[in-house]
Short mmCIF file of C-alpha atoms in Angstrom, two decimals:
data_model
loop_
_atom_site.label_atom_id
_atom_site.label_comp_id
_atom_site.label_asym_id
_atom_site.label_seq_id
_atom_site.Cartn_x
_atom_site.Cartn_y
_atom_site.Cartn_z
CA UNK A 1 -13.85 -47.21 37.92
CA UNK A 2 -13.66 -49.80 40.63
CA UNK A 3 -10.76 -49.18 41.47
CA UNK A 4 -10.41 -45.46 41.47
CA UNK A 5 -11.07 -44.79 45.23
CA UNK A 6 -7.90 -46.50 45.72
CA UNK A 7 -6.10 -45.03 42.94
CA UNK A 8 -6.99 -41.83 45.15
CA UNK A 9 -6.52 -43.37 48.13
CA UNK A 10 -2.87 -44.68 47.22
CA UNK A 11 -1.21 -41.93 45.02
CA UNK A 12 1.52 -41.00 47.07
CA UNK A 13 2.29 -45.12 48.32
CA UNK A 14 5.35 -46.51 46.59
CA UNK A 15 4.48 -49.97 44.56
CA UNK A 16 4.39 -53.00 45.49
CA UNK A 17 2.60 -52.34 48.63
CA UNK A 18 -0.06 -54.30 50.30
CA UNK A 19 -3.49 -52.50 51.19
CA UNK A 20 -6.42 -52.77 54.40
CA UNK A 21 -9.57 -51.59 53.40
CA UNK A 22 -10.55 -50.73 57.11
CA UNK A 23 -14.48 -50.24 55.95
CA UNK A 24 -14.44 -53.46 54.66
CA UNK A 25 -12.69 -55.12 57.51
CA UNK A 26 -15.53 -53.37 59.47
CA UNK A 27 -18.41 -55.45 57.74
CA UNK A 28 -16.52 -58.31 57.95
CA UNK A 29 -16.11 -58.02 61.47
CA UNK A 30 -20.08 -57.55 61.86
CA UNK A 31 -20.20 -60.43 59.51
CA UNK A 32 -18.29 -62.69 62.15
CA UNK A 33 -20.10 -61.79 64.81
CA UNK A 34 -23.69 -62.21 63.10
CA UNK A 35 -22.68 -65.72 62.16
CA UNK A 36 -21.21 -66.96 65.34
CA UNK A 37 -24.52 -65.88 67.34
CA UNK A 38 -23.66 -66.30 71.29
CA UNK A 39 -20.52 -68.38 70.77
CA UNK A 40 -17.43 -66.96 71.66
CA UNK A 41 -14.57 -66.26 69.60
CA UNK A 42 -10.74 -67.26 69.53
CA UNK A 43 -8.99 -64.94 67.01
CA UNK A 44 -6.94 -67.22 64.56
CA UNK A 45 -3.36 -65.35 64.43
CA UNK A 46 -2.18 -66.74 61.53
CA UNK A 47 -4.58 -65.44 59.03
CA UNK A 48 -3.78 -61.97 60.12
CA UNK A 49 0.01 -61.60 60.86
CA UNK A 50 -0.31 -58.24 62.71
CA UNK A 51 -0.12 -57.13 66.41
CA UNK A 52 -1.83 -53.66 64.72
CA UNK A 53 -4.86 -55.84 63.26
CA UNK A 54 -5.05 -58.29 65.72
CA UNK A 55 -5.49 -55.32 68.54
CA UNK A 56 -8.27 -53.93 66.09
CA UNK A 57 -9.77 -56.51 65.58
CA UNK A 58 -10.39 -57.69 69.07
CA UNK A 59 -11.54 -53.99 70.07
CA UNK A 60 -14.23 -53.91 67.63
CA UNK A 61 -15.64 -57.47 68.17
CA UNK A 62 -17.94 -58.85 71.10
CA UNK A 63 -17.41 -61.99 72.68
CA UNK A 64 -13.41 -62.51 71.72
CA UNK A 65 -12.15 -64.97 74.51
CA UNK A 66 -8.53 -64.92 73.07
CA UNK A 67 -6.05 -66.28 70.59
CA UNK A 68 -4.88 -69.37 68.58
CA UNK A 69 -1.62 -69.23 67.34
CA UNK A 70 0.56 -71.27 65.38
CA UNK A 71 4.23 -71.56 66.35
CA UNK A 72 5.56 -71.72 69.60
CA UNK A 73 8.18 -68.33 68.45
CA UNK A 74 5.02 -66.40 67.43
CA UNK A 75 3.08 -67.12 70.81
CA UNK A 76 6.21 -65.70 72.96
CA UNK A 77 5.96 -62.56 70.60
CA UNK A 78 2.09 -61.48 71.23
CA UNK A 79 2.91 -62.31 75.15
CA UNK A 80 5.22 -60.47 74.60
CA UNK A 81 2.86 -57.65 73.34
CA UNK A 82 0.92 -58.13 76.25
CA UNK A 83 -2.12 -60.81 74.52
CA UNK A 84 -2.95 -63.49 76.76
CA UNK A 85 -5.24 -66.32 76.70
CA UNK A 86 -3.53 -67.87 73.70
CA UNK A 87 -4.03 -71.60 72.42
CA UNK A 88 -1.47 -73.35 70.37
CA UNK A 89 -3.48 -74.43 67.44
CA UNK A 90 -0.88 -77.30 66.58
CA UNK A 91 1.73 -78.73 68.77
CA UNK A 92 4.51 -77.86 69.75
CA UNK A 93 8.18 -80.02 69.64
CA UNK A 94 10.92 -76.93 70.25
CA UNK A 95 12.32 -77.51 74.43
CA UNK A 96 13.66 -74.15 74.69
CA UNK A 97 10.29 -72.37 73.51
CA UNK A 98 8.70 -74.64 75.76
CA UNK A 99 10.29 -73.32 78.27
CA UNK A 100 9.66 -69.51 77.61
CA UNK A 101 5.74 -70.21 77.16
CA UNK A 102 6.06 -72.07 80.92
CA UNK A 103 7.75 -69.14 82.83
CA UNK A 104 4.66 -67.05 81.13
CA UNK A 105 2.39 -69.58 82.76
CA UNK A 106 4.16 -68.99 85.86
CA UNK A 107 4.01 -65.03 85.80
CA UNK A 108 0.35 -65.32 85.54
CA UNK A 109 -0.10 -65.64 81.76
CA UNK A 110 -2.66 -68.60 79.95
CA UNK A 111 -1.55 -70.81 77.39
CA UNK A 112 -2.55 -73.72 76.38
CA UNK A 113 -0.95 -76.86 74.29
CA UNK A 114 -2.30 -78.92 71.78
CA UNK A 115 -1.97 -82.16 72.02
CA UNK A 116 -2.81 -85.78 70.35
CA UNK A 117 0.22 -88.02 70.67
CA UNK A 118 1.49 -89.47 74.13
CA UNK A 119 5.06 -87.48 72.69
CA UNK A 120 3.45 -84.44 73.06
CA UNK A 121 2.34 -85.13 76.64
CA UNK A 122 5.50 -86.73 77.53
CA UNK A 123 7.57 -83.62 76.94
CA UNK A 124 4.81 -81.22 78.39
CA UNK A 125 4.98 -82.83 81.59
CA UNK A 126 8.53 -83.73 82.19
CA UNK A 127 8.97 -79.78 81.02
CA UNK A 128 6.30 -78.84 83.54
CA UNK A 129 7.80 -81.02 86.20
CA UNK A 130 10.93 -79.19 85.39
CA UNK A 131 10.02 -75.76 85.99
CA UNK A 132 7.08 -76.85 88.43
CA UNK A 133 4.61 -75.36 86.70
CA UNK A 134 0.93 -77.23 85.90
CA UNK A 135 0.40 -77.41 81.97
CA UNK A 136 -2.62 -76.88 80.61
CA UNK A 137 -3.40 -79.26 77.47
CA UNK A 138 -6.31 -78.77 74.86
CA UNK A 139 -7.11 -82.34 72.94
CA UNK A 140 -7.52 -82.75 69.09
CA UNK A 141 -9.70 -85.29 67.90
CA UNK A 142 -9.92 -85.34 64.32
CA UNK A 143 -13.43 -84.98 62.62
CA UNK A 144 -12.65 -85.64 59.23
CA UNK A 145 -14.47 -87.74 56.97
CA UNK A 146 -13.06 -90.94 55.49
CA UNK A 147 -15.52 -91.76 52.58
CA UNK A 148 -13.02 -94.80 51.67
CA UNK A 149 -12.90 -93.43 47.96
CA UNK A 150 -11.61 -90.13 49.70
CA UNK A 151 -10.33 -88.97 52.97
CA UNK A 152 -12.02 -85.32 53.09
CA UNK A 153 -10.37 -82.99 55.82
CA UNK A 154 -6.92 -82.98 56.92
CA UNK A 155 -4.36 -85.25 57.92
CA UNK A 156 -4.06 -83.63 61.51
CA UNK A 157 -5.45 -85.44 64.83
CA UNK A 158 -4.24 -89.12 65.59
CA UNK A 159 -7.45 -89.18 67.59
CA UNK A 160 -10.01 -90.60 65.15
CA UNK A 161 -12.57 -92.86 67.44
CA UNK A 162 -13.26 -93.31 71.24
CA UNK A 163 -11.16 -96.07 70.66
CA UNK A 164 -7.69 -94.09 70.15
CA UNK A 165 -9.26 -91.59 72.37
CA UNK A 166 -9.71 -93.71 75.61
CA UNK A 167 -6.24 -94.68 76.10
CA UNK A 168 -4.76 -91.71 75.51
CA UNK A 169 -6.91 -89.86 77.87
CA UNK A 170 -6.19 -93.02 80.60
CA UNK A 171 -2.14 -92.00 79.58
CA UNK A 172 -2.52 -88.31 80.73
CA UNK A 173 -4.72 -88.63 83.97
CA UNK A 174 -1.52 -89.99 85.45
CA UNK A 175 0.43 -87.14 85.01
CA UNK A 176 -0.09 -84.12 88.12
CA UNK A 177 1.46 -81.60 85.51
CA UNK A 178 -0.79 -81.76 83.23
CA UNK A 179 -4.62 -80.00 83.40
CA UNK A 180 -7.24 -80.50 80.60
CA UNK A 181 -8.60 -77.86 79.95
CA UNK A 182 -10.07 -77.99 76.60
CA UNK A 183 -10.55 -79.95 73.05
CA UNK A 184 -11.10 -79.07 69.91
CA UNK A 185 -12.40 -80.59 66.62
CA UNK A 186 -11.77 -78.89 63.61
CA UNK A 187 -14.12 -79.64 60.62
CA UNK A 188 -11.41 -78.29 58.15
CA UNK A 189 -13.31 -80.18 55.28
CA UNK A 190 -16.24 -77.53 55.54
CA UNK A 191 -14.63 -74.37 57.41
CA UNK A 192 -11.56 -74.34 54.50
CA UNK A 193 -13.23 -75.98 51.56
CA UNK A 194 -15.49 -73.55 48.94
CA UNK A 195 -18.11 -74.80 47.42
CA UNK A 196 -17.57 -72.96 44.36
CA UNK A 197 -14.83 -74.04 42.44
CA UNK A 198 -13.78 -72.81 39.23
CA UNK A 199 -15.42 -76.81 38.17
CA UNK A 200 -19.15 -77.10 38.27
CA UNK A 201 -19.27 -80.33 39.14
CA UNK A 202 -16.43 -80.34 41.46
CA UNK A 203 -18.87 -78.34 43.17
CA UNK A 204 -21.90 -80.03 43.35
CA UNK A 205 -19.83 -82.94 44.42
CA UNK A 206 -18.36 -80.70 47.38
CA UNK A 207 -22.07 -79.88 48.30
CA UNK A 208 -22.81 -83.37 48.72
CA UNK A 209 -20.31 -84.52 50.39
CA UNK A 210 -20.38 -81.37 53.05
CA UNK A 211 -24.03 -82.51 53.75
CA UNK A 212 -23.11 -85.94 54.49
CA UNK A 213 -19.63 -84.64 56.51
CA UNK A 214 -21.61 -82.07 58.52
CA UNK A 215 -23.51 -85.03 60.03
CA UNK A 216 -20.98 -87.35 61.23
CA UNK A 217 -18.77 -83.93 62.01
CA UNK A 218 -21.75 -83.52 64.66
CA UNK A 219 -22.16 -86.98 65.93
CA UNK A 220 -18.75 -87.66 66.68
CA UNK A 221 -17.42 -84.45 67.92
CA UNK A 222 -20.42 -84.62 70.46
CA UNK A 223 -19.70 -88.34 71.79
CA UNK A 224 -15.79 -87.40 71.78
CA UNK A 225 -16.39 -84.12 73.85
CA UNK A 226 -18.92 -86.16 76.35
CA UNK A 227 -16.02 -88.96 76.67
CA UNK A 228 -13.31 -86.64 77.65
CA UNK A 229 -15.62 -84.70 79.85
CA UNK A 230 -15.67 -88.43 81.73
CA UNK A 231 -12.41 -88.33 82.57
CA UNK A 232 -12.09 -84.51 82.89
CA UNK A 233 -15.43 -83.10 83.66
CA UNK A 234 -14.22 -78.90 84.17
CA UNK A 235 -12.85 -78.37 80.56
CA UNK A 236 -12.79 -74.09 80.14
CA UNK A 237 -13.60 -74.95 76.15
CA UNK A 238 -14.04 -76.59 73.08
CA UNK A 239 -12.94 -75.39 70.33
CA UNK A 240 -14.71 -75.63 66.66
CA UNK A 241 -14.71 -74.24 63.25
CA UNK A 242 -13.37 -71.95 61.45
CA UNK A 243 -14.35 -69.19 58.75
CA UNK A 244 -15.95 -71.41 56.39
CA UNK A 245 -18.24 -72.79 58.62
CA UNK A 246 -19.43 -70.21 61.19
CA UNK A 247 -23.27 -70.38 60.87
CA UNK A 248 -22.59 -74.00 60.78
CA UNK A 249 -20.46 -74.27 63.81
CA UNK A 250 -22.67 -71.85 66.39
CA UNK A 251 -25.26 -74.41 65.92
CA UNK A 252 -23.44 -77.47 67.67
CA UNK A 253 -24.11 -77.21 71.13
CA UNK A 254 -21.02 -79.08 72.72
CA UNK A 255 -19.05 -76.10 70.55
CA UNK A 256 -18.14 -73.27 73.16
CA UNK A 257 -16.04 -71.34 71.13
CA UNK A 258 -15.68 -70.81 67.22
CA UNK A 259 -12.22 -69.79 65.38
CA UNK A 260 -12.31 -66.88 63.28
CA UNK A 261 -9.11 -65.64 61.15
CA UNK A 262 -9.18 -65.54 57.32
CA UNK A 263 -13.14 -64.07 57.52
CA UNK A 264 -11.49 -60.50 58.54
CA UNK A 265 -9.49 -59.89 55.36
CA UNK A 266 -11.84 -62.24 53.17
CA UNK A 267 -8.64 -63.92 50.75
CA UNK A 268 -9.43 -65.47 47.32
CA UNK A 269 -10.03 -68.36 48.37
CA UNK A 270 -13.31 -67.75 50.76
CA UNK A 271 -14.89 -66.07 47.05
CA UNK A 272 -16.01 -69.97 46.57
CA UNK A 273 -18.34 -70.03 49.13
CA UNK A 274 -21.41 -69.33 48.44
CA UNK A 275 -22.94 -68.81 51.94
CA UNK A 276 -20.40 -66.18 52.74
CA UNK A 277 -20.33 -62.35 51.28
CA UNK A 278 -17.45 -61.03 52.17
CA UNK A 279 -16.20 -57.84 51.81
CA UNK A 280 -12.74 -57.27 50.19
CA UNK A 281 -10.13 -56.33 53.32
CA UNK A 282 -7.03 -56.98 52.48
CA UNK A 283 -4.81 -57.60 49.39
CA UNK A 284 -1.36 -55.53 47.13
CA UNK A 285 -1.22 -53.46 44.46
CA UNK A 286 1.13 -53.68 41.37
CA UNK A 287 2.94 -51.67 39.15
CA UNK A 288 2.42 -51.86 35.71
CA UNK A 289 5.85 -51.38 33.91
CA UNK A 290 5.48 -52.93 30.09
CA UNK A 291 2.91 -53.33 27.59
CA UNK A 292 4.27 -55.58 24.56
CA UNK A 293 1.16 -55.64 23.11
CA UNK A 294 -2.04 -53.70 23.22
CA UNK A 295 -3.91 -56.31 25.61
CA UNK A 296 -1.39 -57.28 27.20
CA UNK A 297 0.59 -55.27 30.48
CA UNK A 298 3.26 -56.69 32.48
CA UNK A 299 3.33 -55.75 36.47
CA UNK A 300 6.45 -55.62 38.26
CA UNK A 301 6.52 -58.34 40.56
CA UNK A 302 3.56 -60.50 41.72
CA UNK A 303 4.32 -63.96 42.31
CA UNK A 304 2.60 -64.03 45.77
CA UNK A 305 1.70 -67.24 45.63
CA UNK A 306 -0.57 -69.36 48.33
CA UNK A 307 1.31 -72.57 50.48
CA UNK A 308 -1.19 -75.99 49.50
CA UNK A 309 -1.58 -78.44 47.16
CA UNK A 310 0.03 -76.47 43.75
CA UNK A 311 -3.35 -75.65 41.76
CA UNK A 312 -4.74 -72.38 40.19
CA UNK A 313 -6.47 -71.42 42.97
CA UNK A 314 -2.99 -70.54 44.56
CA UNK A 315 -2.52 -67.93 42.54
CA UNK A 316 -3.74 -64.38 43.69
CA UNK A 317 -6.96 -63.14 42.17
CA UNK A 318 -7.95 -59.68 40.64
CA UNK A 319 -9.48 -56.82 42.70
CA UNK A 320 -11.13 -56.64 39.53
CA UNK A 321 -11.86 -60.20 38.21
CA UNK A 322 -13.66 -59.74 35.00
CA UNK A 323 -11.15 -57.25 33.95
CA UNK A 324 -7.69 -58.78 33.96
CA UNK A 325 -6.21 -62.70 33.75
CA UNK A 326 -3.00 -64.07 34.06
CA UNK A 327 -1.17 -66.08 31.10
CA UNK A 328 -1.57 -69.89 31.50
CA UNK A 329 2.60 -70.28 30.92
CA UNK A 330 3.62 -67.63 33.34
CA UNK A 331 1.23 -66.93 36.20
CA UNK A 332 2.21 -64.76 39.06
CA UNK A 333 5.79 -63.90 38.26
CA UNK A 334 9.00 -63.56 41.05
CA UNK A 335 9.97 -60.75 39.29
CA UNK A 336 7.26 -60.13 36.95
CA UNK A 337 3.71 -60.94 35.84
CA UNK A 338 1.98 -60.31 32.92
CA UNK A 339 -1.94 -60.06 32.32
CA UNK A 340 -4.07 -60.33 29.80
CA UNK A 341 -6.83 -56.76 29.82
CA UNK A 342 -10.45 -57.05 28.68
CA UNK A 343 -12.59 -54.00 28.33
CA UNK A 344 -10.33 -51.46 29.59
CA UNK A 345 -7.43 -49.18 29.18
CA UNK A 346 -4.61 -50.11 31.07
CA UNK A 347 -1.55 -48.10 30.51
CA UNK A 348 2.79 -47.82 31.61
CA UNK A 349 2.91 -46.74 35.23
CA UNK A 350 -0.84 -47.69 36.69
CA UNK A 351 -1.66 -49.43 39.20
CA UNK A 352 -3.69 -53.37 39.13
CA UNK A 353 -4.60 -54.63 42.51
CA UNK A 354 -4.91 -58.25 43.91
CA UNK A 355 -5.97 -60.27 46.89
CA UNK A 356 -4.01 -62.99 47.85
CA UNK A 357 -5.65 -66.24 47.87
CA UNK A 358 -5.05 -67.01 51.83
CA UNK A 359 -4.96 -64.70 54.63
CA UNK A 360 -2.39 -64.01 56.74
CA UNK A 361 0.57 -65.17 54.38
CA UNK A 362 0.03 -61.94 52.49
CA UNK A 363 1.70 -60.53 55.50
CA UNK A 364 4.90 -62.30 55.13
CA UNK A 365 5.65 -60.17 52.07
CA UNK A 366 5.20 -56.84 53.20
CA UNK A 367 6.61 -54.88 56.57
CA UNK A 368 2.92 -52.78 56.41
CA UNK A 369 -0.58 -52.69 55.25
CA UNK A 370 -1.51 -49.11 53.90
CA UNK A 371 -5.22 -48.77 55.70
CA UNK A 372 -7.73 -46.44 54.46
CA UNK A 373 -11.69 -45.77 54.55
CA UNK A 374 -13.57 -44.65 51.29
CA UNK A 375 -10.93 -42.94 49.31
CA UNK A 376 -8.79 -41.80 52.16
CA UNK A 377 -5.49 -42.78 53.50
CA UNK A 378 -5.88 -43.31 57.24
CA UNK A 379 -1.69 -44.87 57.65
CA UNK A 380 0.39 -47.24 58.12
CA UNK A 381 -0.42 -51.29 60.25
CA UNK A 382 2.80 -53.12 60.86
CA UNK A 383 2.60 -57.06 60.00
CA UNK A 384 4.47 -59.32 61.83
CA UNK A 385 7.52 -58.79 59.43
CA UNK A 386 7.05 -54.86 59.76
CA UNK A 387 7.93 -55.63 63.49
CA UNK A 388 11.09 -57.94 62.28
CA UNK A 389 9.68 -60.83 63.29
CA UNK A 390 9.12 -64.37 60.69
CA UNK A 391 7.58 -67.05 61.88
CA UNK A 392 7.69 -70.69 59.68
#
């Protein structure tokens, strides 16, 4: 019976097709701005994948100060689409892009670099030199945690202590093209790690070692922000967290502004936090097309499967979890995928519906998202693919 609103909902929506829950989205939208208490908010692009979404979401929440996006290709779109304060979350090596995003800069349009290599800088300023335009640069330190045993958090940021910071800032005050304008230190080991794995103790080890990673996460993102502010004392931001780590995040005072993406559609993967109750957004529906045996269906299609280290938790999970599994030899098929039914009749030509266990890359496999509220149909949201556009 779960599901039936959307049975209703979706009767006349040719399958595979992917689905927004726009009530949903609504709650998680209060739920992101409860969390991130006075902090402002940069909208994280890539976990949504849709100018339609994006422009909802940033109507309906307070305190949205702009975007960060994740290829240089996608940035010149949504200027494109008239967005504008957008940060590269990563950086950026492609000339002729380069380029593009400048002449924005010079029509009057903000964007801002990433950077944590003197490579990066180099190009951004003989660029910026080129076209005579000033570029503004954010800085990534890294705040991950090297435990020795294990590295937990990403292998991102090249800037891992004051002292790999201090040169590198000394390297970019020589350069008139560039302007500092912000930092940012991403705590990806507790904004994109769940603390509920399928593995109990897996778990309880996570706990522990977000505890310990919280604190040095603090201490060293605050003397890194206070030692660039030394050399450039008017930065416009810095940049922290992410959806995993809101309440966390709002509490750190050198933390202007907080990242928010994957919270809107609530993925899979955010169902192993434990501090976060999402609401299901966003996922696809299935046709079911076989039955070769009487607890057993097979859906045509399915294998929508999440970029990372390959695990389980790739795969996409049921709308209905307690309902339906996949088979441990075949998973989410290319072609098709077959599930194992518990407790309820499942016959040819129904419907089984997912979430896919990240955000935005759900987007990449469909040209729309069918939105609706309660059990009616409300139309059609392009994704970034809908709008012929594919970026990495």
């Amino acid at each position: 019976m779960m599901t039936l609103r959307l049975d209703q909902a979706f009767i006349d929506v040719e399958r595979p097709f992917a689905w927004l829950d726009l009530d949903a989205l609504d709650k998680n939208i209060q739920i992101v701005q409860d969390a991130c208490g006075e902090k402002q908010i940069r909208i994280a692009t890539k976990s949504i994948r849709s100018v339609d979404v994006l422009r909802y979401v940033q109507k309906n929440l307070a305190q949205v100060v702009g975007f960060m996006t994740f290829t240089a290709a996608e940035t010149i779109f949504l200027l494109q689409q008239q967005f504008d304060d957008v940060l590269l979350g990563y950086p950026v090596m492609e000339e002729a892009s380069i380029r593009r995003l400048l002449h924005f800069v010079k029509e009057g349009k903000t964007v801002t670099f990433m950077v944590d290599r003197q490579e990066h800088v180099q190009l951004l300023a003989r660029l910026g030199e080129e076209i005579d335009v000033r570029v503004q640069i954010c800085i990534d330190i890294n705040v991950s945690n090297d435990f020795k045993v294990l590295y937990f958090g990403t292998k991102r940021s090249s800037l891992y202590s004051l002292e790999t910071l201090t040169p590198f800032l000394q390297y970019i005050q020589k350069n008139p093209f560039l302007e500092v304008v912000g930092a940012m230190g991403y705590e990806a080991q507790i904004a994109g790690v769940g603390n509920r794995p399928a593995n109990a103790l897996k778990g309880r080890v996570i706990d522990a070692m977000q505890v310990q990673a919280k604190k040095q996460v603090t201490q060293f993102r605050r003397l890194a922000i206070a030692h660039i502010k030394a050399y450039f004392p008017n930065l416009r931001f810095v940049n922290g967290g992410g959806s995993g780590s809101m309440s966390y995040t709002a509490k750190q005072k050198e933390v202007t502004e907080i990242t928010v993406g994957s919270a809107f559609y609530a993925p899979g993967l955010f169902d192993q936090f434990t501090h976060l109750q999402l609401e299901k957004a966003a996922g696809f529906a299935l046709r079911v097309t076989r039955k070769p045996e009487k607890n057993i269906v097979v859906c045509h299609g399915g294998g929508y499967t999440a970029s990372g280290a390959v695990n389980m938790d790739r795969l996409p999970v049921f709308y209905e979890p307690t309902t339906f599994a996949y088979l441990t030899l075949e998973g989410a098929g290319e072609v098709q995928t077959p599930i194992k039914v518990k407790g309820k009749t499942v016959n040819i030509g129904d419907t089984i519906y997912f979430r896919h266990a990240k955000a935005g890359e759900l987007c990449e496999r469909f040209q729309v998202l069918h939105g609706i509220r309660g059990d009616k149909y409300i139309g059609r949201y392009t994704t970034y693919r809908g709008d012929g556009q594919c970026f990495l």
